[in-house]
Short mmCIF file of C-alpha atoms in Angstrom, two decimals:
data_model
loop_
_atom_site.label_atom_id
_atom_site.label_comp_id
_atom_site.label_asym_id
_atom_site.label_seq_id
_atom_site.Cartn_x
_atom_site.Cartn_y
_atom_site.Cartn_z
CA ASN A 241 13.18 16.07 -0.69
CA ALA A 242 11.63 14.54 2.43
CA GLY A 243 8.94 12.67 0.45
CA VAL A 244 5.93 11.79 2.62
CA THR A 245 6.32 12.67 6.29
CA GLN A 246 4.00 11.34 8.99
CA THR A 247 3.88 12.44 12.60
CA PRO A 248 3.82 11.10 15.23
CA LYS A 249 5.48 7.70 14.68
CA PHE A 250 3.89 6.20 17.78
CA GLN A 251 0.83 7.19 19.82
CA VAL A 252 -1.17 5.71 22.69
CA LEU A 253 -4.68 7.02 23.22
CA LYS A 254 -7.40 6.31 25.73
CA THR A 255 -10.81 5.29 24.48
CA GLY A 256 -12.86 8.37 23.66
CA GLN A 257 -9.91 10.71 23.11
CA SER A 258 -9.49 12.52 19.83
CA MET A 259 -6.30 13.20 17.91
CA THR A 260 -4.94 14.18 14.52
CA LEU A 261 -2.39 12.20 12.54
CA GLN A 262 -0.33 14.53 10.39
CA CYS A 263 0.81 13.87 6.82
CA ALA A 264 2.82 16.20 4.61
CA GLN A 265 4.39 15.68 1.18
CA ASP A 266 6.82 17.91 -0.70
CA MET A 267 6.50 16.35 -4.16
CA ASN A 268 3.56 18.50 -5.32
CA HIS A 269 1.41 15.39 -5.70
CA GLU A 270 -2.26 15.96 -6.42
CA TYR A 271 -3.49 12.71 -4.85
CA MET A 272 -3.17 11.82 -1.18
CA SER A 273 -4.60 8.87 0.74
CA TRP A 274 -4.79 7.31 4.17
CA TYR A 275 -4.57 3.54 4.69
CA ARG A 276 -4.63 1.38 7.76
CA GLN A 277 -2.79 -1.92 8.09
CA ASP A 278 -4.10 -4.60 10.43
CA PRO A 279 -2.71 -8.11 10.95
CA GLY A 280 -3.96 -10.50 8.27
CA MET A 281 -5.86 -7.72 6.47
CA GLY A 282 -3.38 -5.96 4.22
CA LEU A 283 -3.74 -2.19 3.76
CA ARG A 284 -7.24 -0.75 3.52
CA LEU A 285 -8.17 2.70 2.22
CA ILE A 286 -9.74 5.07 4.78
CA HIS A 287 -10.07 8.40 2.93
CA TYR A 288 -8.48 10.00 -0.08
CA SER A 289 -8.15 13.36 -1.81
CA VAL A 290 -7.62 14.19 -5.48
CA GLY A 291 -6.73 17.82 -4.79
CA ALA A 292 -7.02 20.69 -2.32
CA GLY A 293 -10.61 21.02 -1.11
CA ILE A 294 -11.67 17.60 -2.47
CA THR A 295 -11.93 14.49 -0.30
CA ASP A 296 -13.82 11.22 -0.51
CA GLN A 297 -14.35 8.05 1.49
CA GLY A 298 -12.53 4.81 0.99
CA GLU A 299 -13.31 1.30 2.16
CA VAL A 300 -13.21 1.91 5.95
CA PRO A 301 -14.05 5.60 6.64
CA ASN A 302 -16.13 5.32 9.83
CA GLY A 303 -14.67 7.10 12.85
CA TYR A 304 -12.26 9.20 10.79
CA ASN A 305 -12.40 12.68 9.32
CA VAL A 306 -10.13 14.38 6.76
CA SER A 307 -9.69 17.75 5.11
CA ARG A 308 -7.30 19.02 2.44
CA SER A 309 -6.77 22.76 2.66
CA THR A 310 -3.37 22.70 0.91
CA THR A 311 -1.70 20.46 -1.67
CA GLU A 312 1.00 19.51 0.84
CA ASP A 313 -1.01 18.46 3.91
CA PHE A 314 -3.65 15.80 4.50
CA PRO A 315 -4.39 15.31 8.24
CA LEU A 316 -6.46 12.38 9.51
CA ARG A 317 -8.64 13.03 12.56
CA LEU A 318 -9.90 10.40 14.95
CA LEU A 319 -13.05 11.85 16.45
CA SER A 320 -13.49 9.50 19.44
CA ALA A 321 -10.86 6.78 19.56
CA ALA A 322 -11.94 3.15 19.96
CA PRO A 323 -9.83 0.02 20.53
CA SER A 324 -10.86 -1.16 17.03
CA GLN A 325 -8.81 1.75 15.66
CA THR A 326 -5.60 0.26 17.01
CA SER A 327 -3.59 -0.12 13.81
CA VAL A 328 -0.68 1.14 11.77
CA TYR A 329 -1.67 4.10 9.62
CA PHE A 330 0.03 4.98 6.35
CA CYS A 331 -0.30 8.14 4.34
CA ALA A 332 0.44 7.99 0.60
CA SER A 333 0.66 10.44 -2.27
CA SER A 334 0.89 10.22 -6.04
CA TYR A 335 0.67 12.27 -9.21
CA ARG A 336 -2.69 12.47 -10.94
CA GLY A 337 -3.01 9.63 -13.42
CA HIS A 338 -0.17 7.63 -11.85
CA THR A 339 -0.83 4.43 -10.00
CA GLU A 340 2.49 4.35 -8.18
CA ALA A 341 2.03 5.76 -4.68
CA PHE A 342 4.72 6.96 -2.30
CA PHE A 343 4.14 6.03 1.33
CA GLY A 344 5.17 7.59 4.60
CA GLN A 345 6.84 5.58 7.36
CA GLY A 346 3.60 5.00 9.23
CA THR A 347 2.06 5.87 12.59
CA ARG A 348 1.54 3.04 15.05
CA LEU A 349 -1.57 3.87 17.10
CA THR A 350 -2.72 1.97 20.16
CA VAL A 351 -6.09 2.72 21.75
CA VAL A 352 -6.52 1.40 25.29
CA ASP B 139 -14.54 -9.79 0.91
CA GLN B 140 -10.88 -9.61 0.00
CA GLN B 141 -10.59 -8.63 -3.68
CA VAL B 142 -6.84 -9.22 -3.81
CA LYS B 143 -5.46 -12.38 -2.21
CA GLN B 144 -1.99 -13.59 -1.42
CA ASN B 145 -2.43 -17.13 -0.17
CA SER B 146 1.16 -17.74 0.92
CA PRO B 147 1.96 -15.84 4.12
CA SER B 148 5.65 -16.74 3.87
CA LEU B 149 8.29 -18.04 1.49
CA SER B 150 11.91 -19.05 2.07
CA VAL B 151 14.41 -19.23 -0.77
CA GLN B 152 18.14 -19.84 -1.01
CA GLU B 153 20.31 -16.94 -2.15
CA GLY B 154 20.82 -17.01 -5.92
CA ARG B 155 17.66 -19.01 -6.62
CA ILE B 156 14.37 -17.74 -8.01
CA SER B 157 11.65 -16.37 -5.74
CA ILE B 158 8.08 -16.58 -7.04
CA LEU B 159 5.36 -14.67 -5.21
CA ASN B 160 1.76 -15.19 -6.25
CA CYS B 161 -1.37 -13.06 -6.16
CA ASP B 162 -4.98 -13.63 -7.18
CA TYR B 163 -7.77 -11.11 -7.67
CA THR B 164 -11.52 -11.34 -8.07
CA ASN B 165 -12.54 -7.97 -9.55
CA SER B 166 -12.40 -8.13 -13.36
CA MET B 167 -12.50 -4.31 -13.50
CA PHE B 168 -8.96 -4.03 -12.10
CA ASP B 169 -6.62 -2.88 -14.83
CA TYR B 170 -3.43 -1.89 -13.00
CA PHE B 171 -1.45 -4.18 -10.75
CA LEU B 172 1.50 -3.31 -8.55
CA TRP B 173 3.97 -4.92 -6.20
CA TYR B 174 5.21 -3.15 -3.11
CA LYS B 175 8.04 -4.16 -0.81
CA LYS B 176 7.96 -3.39 2.90
CA TYR B 177 10.70 -3.55 5.51
CA PRO B 178 9.84 -3.49 9.25
CA ALA B 179 9.01 -0.04 10.64
CA GLU B 180 8.99 1.49 7.15
CA GLY B 181 6.27 2.33 4.68
CA PRO B 182 5.70 0.21 1.56
CA THR B 183 7.92 1.13 -1.40
CA PHE B 184 6.87 0.67 -5.00
CA LEU B 185 8.66 -2.14 -6.83
CA ILE B 186 7.07 -2.82 -10.21
CA SER B 187 3.70 -2.54 -11.96
CA ILE B 188 1.84 -3.89 -14.96
CA SER B 189 -1.23 -2.75 -16.82
CA SER B 190 -3.88 -5.15 -18.06
CA ILE B 191 -2.88 -4.63 -21.69
CA LYS B 192 0.41 -6.42 -21.02
CA ASP B 193 1.21 -9.90 -19.77
CA LYS B 194 4.79 -9.29 -18.66
CA ASN B 195 6.89 -6.43 -17.34
CA GLU B 196 10.57 -6.61 -16.43
CA ASP B 197 12.77 -4.35 -14.35
CA GLY B 198 16.21 -5.74 -13.66
CA ARG B 199 15.91 -8.78 -11.41
CA PHE B 200 12.16 -8.33 -11.04
CA THR B 201 9.53 -9.57 -13.50
CA VAL B 202 5.78 -9.45 -13.08
CA PHE B 203 3.53 -11.78 -15.07
CA LEU B 204 -0.20 -11.22 -15.52
CA ASN B 205 -2.69 -13.92 -16.52
CA LYS B 206 -5.99 -12.08 -16.98
CA SER B 207 -8.06 -15.15 -17.76
CA ALA B 208 -6.97 -16.75 -14.50
CA LYS B 209 -7.03 -13.42 -12.61
CA HIS B 210 -3.56 -14.21 -11.38
CA LEU B 211 -0.27 -12.39 -11.24
CA SER B 212 3.14 -13.36 -10.02
CA LEU B 213 6.40 -11.64 -9.15
CA HIS B 214 9.65 -13.37 -10.05
CA ILE B 215 12.92 -12.31 -8.44
CA VAL B 216 16.04 -13.71 -10.08
CA PRO B 217 18.56 -14.11 -8.58
CA SER B 218 17.28 -13.67 -5.03
CA GLN B 219 19.51 -11.74 -2.64
CA PRO B 220 19.45 -11.50 1.19
CA GLY B 221 18.49 -7.81 0.87
CA ASP B 222 15.27 -8.93 -0.82
CA SER B 223 14.04 -10.31 2.50
CA ALA B 224 10.90 -8.27 3.24
CA VAL B 225 7.12 -8.43 3.07
CA TYR B 226 5.76 -8.14 -0.47
CA PHE B 227 2.29 -6.75 -1.10
CA CYS B 228 0.33 -7.17 -4.28
CA ALA B 229 -2.07 -4.31 -5.09
CA ALA B 230 -4.64 -3.59 -7.79
CA SER B 231 -6.67 -0.62 -8.97
CA GLU B 232 -9.47 0.19 -11.36
CA GLY B 233 -8.04 2.88 -13.60
CA THR B 234 -5.00 4.99 -12.88
CA GLY B 235 -4.70 6.95 -9.69
CA ALA B 236 -3.13 5.52 -6.57
CA ASN B 237 -5.97 6.83 -4.44
CA ASN B 238 -7.88 3.59 -4.66
CA LEU B 239 -5.50 0.67 -4.32
CA PHE B 240 -6.69 -2.70 -3.05
CA PHE B 241 -3.94 -4.63 -1.28
CA GLY B 242 -3.36 -8.28 -0.57
CA THR B 243 -2.34 -9.47 2.88
CA GLY B 244 1.34 -9.79 2.00
CA THR B 245 3.95 -12.54 1.68
CA ARG B 246 7.03 -12.51 3.88
CA LEU B 247 10.05 -13.49 1.78
CA THR B 248 13.18 -14.74 3.51
CA VAL B 249 16.29 -15.20 1.38
CA ILE B 250 18.73 -17.51 3.10
CA PRO B 251 22.43 -16.73 2.52
#
């Protein structure tokens, strides 16, 4: 089992560019989420999904888009990157009804 | 406004002694509380949790205490080991489902050999 796999691990973007952060899990978890971690802020929820075809917004959704076409994959799209989106992004997954989440290793994104 | 707060950014403890990490929350609707441990360049890993119907949960060297009236929880690590050196995040949720966790800002624990 690979668990939760995020790619890429590092990325530098120019302001205005778009990109997709990939997240895949092989544990057949129903729930998947994206968080961002900023210095002094802890982790904050961007978007989440409770199953294929179902997504919803978290605390800080602006500038990001998600879709969930399969149980395994939950990509996060940055539509037009801004320096304020410089952060470390974590994808997480869990079973329905379980509060324990499994996290990927993170993607460190820098927008210049 | 931060709903989950960890007011101590760092803590240093001697090996073998007790480490106590604290966490406060403001939302009285939270009913599940978790602690995560994070090493550099890795994702957070689940450590221990407690539901609001309990006031204590133990797992080996780790014990979490919940004081609902004070909206406070703490993580005790006894005895502390150098491998425990990491950043510890407190998290809370309303209902089950890890899709809506609110995290504190973390406490960096250093266990001195």
